[in-house]
Short mmCIF file of C-alpha atoms in Angstrom, two decimals:
data_model
loop_
_atom_site.label_atom_id
_atom_site.label_comp_id
_atom_site.label_asym_id
_atom_site.label_seq_id
_atom_site.Cartn_x
_atom_site.Cartn_y
_atom_site.Cartn_z
CA MET A 170 -22.37 -19.65 52.94
CA MET A 171 -25.45 -21.66 52.09
CA THR A 172 -27.35 -23.02 55.07
CA GLU A 173 -29.60 -25.48 53.26
CA ILE A 174 -29.09 -27.97 50.43
CA SER A 175 -32.30 -26.60 48.93
CA LEU A 176 -30.67 -23.15 48.58
CA ASN A 177 -27.86 -24.74 46.57
CA ILE A 178 -30.55 -26.29 44.38
CA LEU A 179 -32.17 -22.87 43.93
CA ASP A 180 -28.81 -21.34 43.02
CA VAL A 181 -27.76 -24.03 40.52
CA THR A 182 -31.21 -24.06 38.92
CA GLU A 183 -31.06 -20.29 38.49
CA ASN A 184 -27.98 -20.96 36.36
CA SER A 185 -30.04 -23.38 34.25
CA THR A 186 -32.71 -20.77 33.60
CA ARG A 187 -30.04 -18.21 32.75
CA ALA A 188 -28.61 -20.73 30.28
CA GLY A 189 -31.93 -20.52 28.45
CA ALA A 190 -33.27 -23.90 29.57
CA LYS A 191 -36.82 -24.73 28.49
CA LEU A 192 -37.01 -27.83 30.69
CA VAL A 193 -35.30 -28.38 34.04
CA SER A 194 -35.58 -31.71 35.86
CA ILE A 195 -34.81 -31.72 39.57
CA LEU A 196 -34.46 -34.92 41.55
CA VAL A 197 -34.11 -35.12 45.32
CA LYS A 198 -33.68 -38.69 46.49
CA ALA A 199 -33.12 -39.93 50.03
CA ASP A 200 -32.08 -43.55 50.39
CA THR A 201 -31.83 -44.63 54.02
CA GLY A 202 -30.52 -48.10 53.02
CA GLN A 203 -27.60 -46.67 51.05
CA ASP A 204 -27.37 -43.75 53.49
CA THR A 205 -27.28 -41.23 50.65
CA LEU A 206 -29.10 -38.06 49.70
CA THR A 207 -28.81 -37.48 45.97
CA VAL A 208 -29.59 -34.23 44.20
CA SER A 209 -29.61 -34.02 40.44
CA ILE A 210 -30.41 -31.01 38.27
CA LYS A 211 -30.66 -31.57 34.54
CA ASP A 212 -31.36 -28.84 31.99
CA ASP A 213 -31.56 -28.40 28.24
CA GLY A 214 -29.89 -24.98 28.30
CA CYS A 215 -26.97 -23.78 26.20
CA GLY A 216 -24.44 -26.05 27.94
CA MET A 217 -20.74 -25.43 28.43
CA THR A 218 -17.54 -26.29 26.67
CA LYS A 219 -15.25 -28.88 28.25
CA GLU A 220 -12.94 -26.10 29.37
CA GLN A 221 -15.74 -24.10 31.01
CA ALA A 222 -17.19 -27.20 32.71
CA ALA A 223 -13.75 -27.98 34.12
CA GLN A 224 -13.42 -24.43 35.47
CA VAL A 225 -16.79 -23.98 37.18
CA THR A 226 -15.67 -25.71 40.36
CA ASP A 227 -12.95 -23.07 40.68
CA PRO A 228 -14.27 -20.29 42.96
CA PHE A 229 -12.30 -17.71 40.99
CA PHE A 230 -14.02 -18.51 37.71
CA THR A 231 -17.30 -16.96 36.62
CA THR A 232 -18.89 -15.82 33.37
CA ARG A 233 -20.51 -12.92 35.19
CA THR A 234 -19.24 -9.44 34.61
CA THR A 235 -20.65 -7.95 37.82
CA ARG A 236 -18.13 -9.67 40.08
CA LYS A 237 -14.98 -11.76 39.88
CA VAL A 238 -15.86 -14.82 41.93
CA GLY A 239 -18.31 -17.65 41.23
CA LEU A 240 -19.10 -19.52 44.42
CA GLY A 241 -22.34 -21.33 43.58
CA ILE A 242 -20.93 -24.56 42.18
CA PRO A 243 -17.88 -24.68 44.53
CA PHE A 244 -20.21 -24.34 47.56
CA PHE A 245 -22.36 -27.21 46.30
CA LYS A 246 -19.37 -29.42 45.46
CA TYR A 247 -17.63 -28.98 48.81
CA ALA A 248 -20.89 -29.38 50.74
CA ALA A 249 -21.35 -32.81 49.10
CA GLU A 250 -17.74 -33.96 49.26
CA SER A 251 -17.32 -33.00 52.90
CA THR A 252 -19.99 -35.57 53.79
CA GLY A 253 -18.14 -38.41 52.08
CA GLY A 254 -20.27 -37.93 48.98
CA SER A 255 -19.47 -37.01 45.41
CA PHE A 256 -20.09 -34.29 42.87
CA SER A 257 -20.17 -34.33 39.09
CA ILE A 258 -21.02 -31.97 36.30
CA GLN A 259 -21.59 -33.11 32.73
CA SER A 260 -22.23 -30.59 30.03
CA GLU A 261 -22.40 -30.36 26.28
CA VAL A 262 -22.70 -27.20 24.21
CA GLY A 263 -26.17 -26.95 22.69
CA LYS A 264 -27.54 -29.90 24.69
CA GLY A 265 -27.50 -28.90 28.34
CA THR A 266 -25.99 -29.67 31.70
CA ILE A 267 -26.45 -32.27 34.43
CA VAL A 268 -25.24 -31.50 37.94
CA THR A 269 -25.28 -34.37 40.42
CA ALA A 270 -24.37 -34.17 44.10
CA VAL A 271 -24.44 -37.14 46.46
CA PHE A 272 -24.39 -36.46 50.20
CA GLY A 273 -23.80 -38.88 53.06
CA LEU A 274 -27.33 -38.88 54.51
CA SER A 275 -26.40 -39.42 58.16
CA HIS A 276 -23.04 -37.63 58.00
CA ILE A 277 -22.68 -35.09 60.77
CA ASP A 278 -21.41 -32.41 58.40
CA ARG A 279 -24.35 -32.69 56.01
CA MET A 280 -26.35 -29.47 55.99
CA PRO A 281 -30.12 -29.93 56.22
CA LEU A 282 -32.14 -30.26 53.03
CA GLY A 283 -34.11 -27.25 54.26
CA ASP A 284 -37.30 -25.86 52.83
CA ILE A 285 -37.21 -27.65 49.49
CA SER A 286 -40.91 -27.03 48.85
CA SER A 287 -40.43 -23.24 49.04
CA THR A 288 -37.41 -23.49 46.77
CA ILE A 289 -39.30 -25.41 44.08
CA HIS A 290 -42.31 -23.11 44.47
CA THR A 291 -40.12 -20.02 44.04
CA LEU A 292 -38.54 -21.47 40.90
CA ILE A 293 -41.88 -22.37 39.32
CA ILE A 294 -43.59 -19.06 40.09
CA CYS A 295 -40.64 -16.88 39.07
CA HIS A 296 -39.93 -18.66 35.80
CA PRO A 297 -43.27 -18.99 34.02
CA ASP A 298 -41.60 -19.78 30.69
CA THR A 299 -39.46 -22.64 31.99
CA GLU A 300 -40.94 -26.11 32.52
CA PHE A 301 -39.95 -27.94 35.69
CA VAL A 302 -40.17 -31.64 36.51
CA TYR A 303 -39.53 -32.09 40.21
CA THR A 304 -39.27 -35.57 41.69
CA TYR A 305 -38.92 -36.26 45.39
CA GLU A 306 -38.05 -39.80 46.44
CA TYR A 307 -37.77 -41.25 49.91
CA ASP A 308 -36.80 -44.93 49.80
CA ASP A 309 -39.60 -46.60 47.83
CA ALA A 310 -42.06 -43.71 47.96
CA SER A 311 -42.04 -40.76 45.57
CA PHE A 312 -44.03 -37.99 43.95
CA THR A 313 -43.53 -35.79 40.91
CA LEU A 314 -44.68 -32.32 39.95
CA ASP A 315 -44.55 -31.58 36.22
CA THR A 316 -45.46 -28.00 35.26
CA ARG A 317 -46.38 -29.18 31.74
CA GLU A 318 -49.21 -31.24 33.28
CA LEU A 319 -50.36 -28.25 35.32
CA LYS A 320 -50.38 -25.99 32.27
CA GLU A 321 -52.33 -28.56 30.25
CA ILE A 322 -55.10 -28.44 32.85
CA LEU A 323 -54.95 -24.68 33.38
CA GLY A 324 -54.89 -23.55 29.76
CA ASP A 325 -54.27 -19.81 29.69
CA ILE A 326 -54.49 -19.32 33.47
CA PRO A 327 -50.96 -18.46 34.61
CA LEU A 328 -49.21 -20.44 37.36
CA ASN A 329 -48.71 -17.28 39.41
CA THR A 330 -52.46 -16.70 39.80
CA PRO A 331 -52.86 -16.55 43.60
CA GLU A 332 -55.16 -19.61 43.85
CA VAL A 333 -52.90 -21.68 41.58
CA SER A 334 -49.72 -20.55 43.34
CA GLN A 335 -51.22 -21.59 46.66
CA TYR A 336 -52.31 -24.95 45.23
CA ILE A 337 -48.74 -25.62 44.00
CA MET A 338 -47.31 -24.87 47.46
CA GLU A 339 -49.86 -27.16 49.12
CA TYR A 340 -49.21 -29.89 46.53
CA LEU A 341 -45.48 -29.73 47.30
CA THR A 342 -45.76 -29.69 51.10
CA GLU A 343 -48.57 -32.26 51.47
CA ASN A 344 -47.07 -34.74 49.03
CA LYS A 345 -43.61 -34.39 50.57
CA GLN A 346 -45.11 -35.10 53.98
CA GLU A 347 -46.83 -38.22 52.62
CA THR A 348 -43.72 -39.39 50.80
CA ASP A 349 -41.24 -39.13 53.67
CA GLY A 350 -43.71 -39.39 56.56
CA GLY A 351 -42.36 -36.13 57.99
CA ALA A 352 -38.75 -37.38 58.19
CA LEU A 353 -36.39 -34.58 59.08
CA LEU A 354 -33.90 -34.28 56.25
CA MET B 259 -51.47 -37.60 47.91
CA LYS B 260 -52.84 -34.32 46.65
CA SER B 261 -54.06 -34.84 43.13
CA LEU B 262 -54.30 -32.75 40.00
CA ALA B 263 -58.09 -33.17 40.01
CA GLU B 264 -58.28 -30.34 42.51
CA LEU B 265 -56.55 -28.08 40.02
CA LYS B 266 -59.40 -28.60 37.55
CA ALA B 267 -61.82 -27.22 40.12
CA ILE B 268 -59.55 -24.21 40.64
CA ARG B 269 -59.50 -23.63 36.88
CA GLU B 270 -63.30 -23.56 36.74
CA ARG B 271 -63.40 -21.14 39.63
CA VAL B 272 -60.67 -18.81 38.43
CA GLN B 273 -61.37 -18.82 34.71
CA SER B 274 -64.24 -16.40 35.02
CA GLN B 275 -62.16 -13.91 37.04
CA VAL B 276 -59.05 -13.85 34.90
CA SER B 277 -58.96 -11.01 32.50
CA MET B 278 -56.15 -10.91 30.02
CA ARG B 279 -53.43 -9.22 32.02
CA ALA B 280 -51.28 -7.82 29.31
CA GLU B 281 -47.98 -6.37 30.53
CA ASP B 282 -49.17 -3.16 32.03
CA HIS B 283 -46.74 -0.29 31.70
CA ASN B 284 -48.01 1.22 34.91
CA HIS B 285 -46.93 -1.82 36.88
CA ILE B 286 -44.61 -1.26 39.81
CA ARG B 287 -41.80 -3.79 39.47
CA VAL B 288 -40.26 -5.22 42.62
CA VAL B 289 -37.08 -7.11 41.83
CA VAL B 290 -35.14 -9.36 44.22
CA GLY B 291 -31.51 -10.32 43.57
CA MET B 292 -31.33 -14.11 43.46
CA ALA B 293 -27.77 -15.05 42.55
CA THR B 294 -25.48 -16.99 44.92
CA CYS B 295 -24.78 -13.84 46.96
CA GLY B 296 -28.46 -13.01 47.35
CA ILE B 297 -29.58 -16.56 48.10
CA ALA B 298 -26.80 -17.12 50.64
CA SER B 299 -27.76 -13.99 52.54
CA GLY B 300 -31.47 -14.79 52.70
CA ALA B 301 -33.15 -13.64 49.48
CA ARG B 302 -35.57 -16.57 49.23
CA PRO B 303 -37.64 -15.73 52.34
CA VAL B 304 -37.59 -12.04 51.29
CA LEU B 305 -38.95 -12.92 47.84
CA THR B 306 -41.56 -15.28 49.33
CA THR B 307 -42.67 -12.62 51.83
CA LEU B 308 -43.00 -9.94 49.14
CA ALA B 309 -44.86 -12.24 46.73
CA ASN B 310 -47.24 -13.47 49.45
CA ALA B 311 -47.93 -9.98 50.80
CA VAL B 312 -48.68 -8.62 47.32
CA GLN B 313 -51.04 -11.55 46.71
CA GLU B 314 -52.75 -11.35 50.10
CA LYS B 315 -53.39 -7.65 49.74
CA GLY B 316 -54.78 -8.12 46.24
CA LEU B 317 -52.13 -5.96 44.59
CA THR B 318 -51.13 -8.35 41.80
CA ASP B 319 -52.80 -6.08 39.23
CA LYS B 320 -50.51 -3.19 40.17
CA ILE B 321 -47.31 -4.79 41.43
CA ALA B 322 -45.17 -7.49 39.85
CA VAL B 323 -42.62 -9.26 42.09
CA THR B 324 -39.80 -10.79 40.08
CA GLN B 325 -36.17 -11.77 40.45
CA THR B 326 -32.86 -11.00 38.87
CA GLY B 327 -29.22 -12.09 39.07
CA CYS B 328 -26.30 -10.39 40.75
CA ILE B 329 -26.13 -6.63 40.31
CA GLY B 330 -22.61 -6.38 41.71
CA LEU B 331 -23.32 -5.15 45.23
CA CYS B 332 -22.96 -8.56 46.89
CA GLN B 333 -22.05 -7.10 50.29
CA TYR B 334 -25.46 -5.41 50.51
CA GLU B 335 -27.59 -8.46 49.70
CA PRO B 336 -30.44 -9.30 50.00
CA ILE B 337 -31.23 -6.40 47.67
CA VAL B 338 -34.73 -5.38 46.59
CA GLU B 339 -35.23 -2.82 43.85
CA VAL B 340 -38.51 -0.99 43.37
CA MET B 341 -39.09 0.40 39.90
CA GLU B 342 -42.07 2.63 39.48
CA PRO B 343 -42.81 4.19 36.08
CA GLY B 344 -41.82 7.85 36.04
CA LYS B 345 -39.91 7.65 39.31
CA GLU B 346 -36.32 7.05 40.24
CA LYS B 347 -35.41 3.44 41.10
CA VAL B 348 -35.24 2.74 44.83
CA THR B 349 -32.66 0.19 46.02
CA TYR B 350 -33.27 -1.41 49.41
CA ILE B 351 -30.31 -3.24 50.93
CA LYS B 352 -29.72 -5.88 53.62
CA MET B 353 -33.37 -6.87 53.55
CA ASN B 354 -35.18 -9.47 55.63
CA PRO B 355 -38.84 -10.58 55.74
CA ASP B 356 -39.79 -7.99 58.39
CA LYS B 357 -38.23 -5.11 56.47
CA ALA B 358 -39.87 -6.43 53.30
CA LEU B 359 -43.32 -6.26 54.94
CA GLU B 360 -42.58 -2.71 56.05
CA VAL B 361 -41.65 -1.77 52.48
CA VAL B 362 -44.93 -3.26 51.24
CA GLU B 363 -46.94 -1.26 53.77
CA ARG B 364 -45.10 2.06 53.71
CA HIS B 365 -43.75 2.24 50.16
CA LEU B 366 -45.80 0.03 47.84
CA ILE B 367 -49.12 0.82 49.51
CA GLY B 368 -48.38 4.11 51.30
CA GLY B 369 -46.24 5.66 48.60
CA HIS B 370 -43.40 6.75 50.90
CA VAL B 371 -39.90 5.38 50.41
CA VAL B 372 -38.55 3.73 53.58
CA GLU B 373 -35.38 5.83 53.50
CA GLU B 374 -33.53 4.11 56.33
CA TYR B 375 -33.31 0.81 54.39
CA THR B 376 -32.09 2.28 51.11
CA LEU B 377 -28.66 2.18 49.52
CA ASN B 378 -28.62 5.98 49.48
CA HIS B 379 -29.04 6.05 53.23
CA ALA B 380 -26.19 3.61 53.87
CA ASP B 381 -22.86 5.13 54.86
CA ILE B 382 -20.83 4.09 51.85
CA LYS B 383 -17.19 5.09 51.70
#
């Protein structure tokens, strides 16, 4: 069982990278007025057929050969729906996939967002060939981290260079703090 | 807000130190399973701990920490595999950040496999 929404994000985004995505856009948006927490993960990977996309919410469907169950997407779907939210997956072969989960922000059954900064940091550092655009919104405030911008500045210095890796982690935590004012999500 | 301007300063500072690190065949590879099974049982903090420890101890020239999908031993996650050229692969099971630090100290730095955390040591029937 996943204990944080951010771990679901890590899991679903791992699928994007395995689908050969070059660009993955991740949006985490808290709206206290609407009382929703929206998570959207969009990739330009290989996509899925209609039949596959319809099957991925079935825990007993997976394309893996190492085991017979595929719990990632079902976990995410039920976590969202059990808070009065919604879940959708749109996919097209050759174009990519968009996964969107909406949670009831103040619902008692909503799991915490968790350490989203560590999740995004892990994704960026472990997938140097994938570009990530991460946007975090809290009501009217927001910030974005785009690895293409980082790479433009850095040139041939890799993102996993210790100093750069540390800068990325600080960028994520400090800007999150400024965006949500330290709100506990 | 933290700005990208700071990154430019880091580039200036680091540029002089970075030599072209071509994929070195003598690298020790440390691989963490990061599929649903791994993540759900705590692989992210294990990966973060390993990556940070390797960086802090200045071992990035010798050791590469990476991730992989599910290797089919979900009940033993979080799993960490250590692949050293010329040596048999070591599979550590049911890892956590403390055990990971111990593996860094005793195995990656000290050169001795931490037998009690390995798959071979587990009582598998």
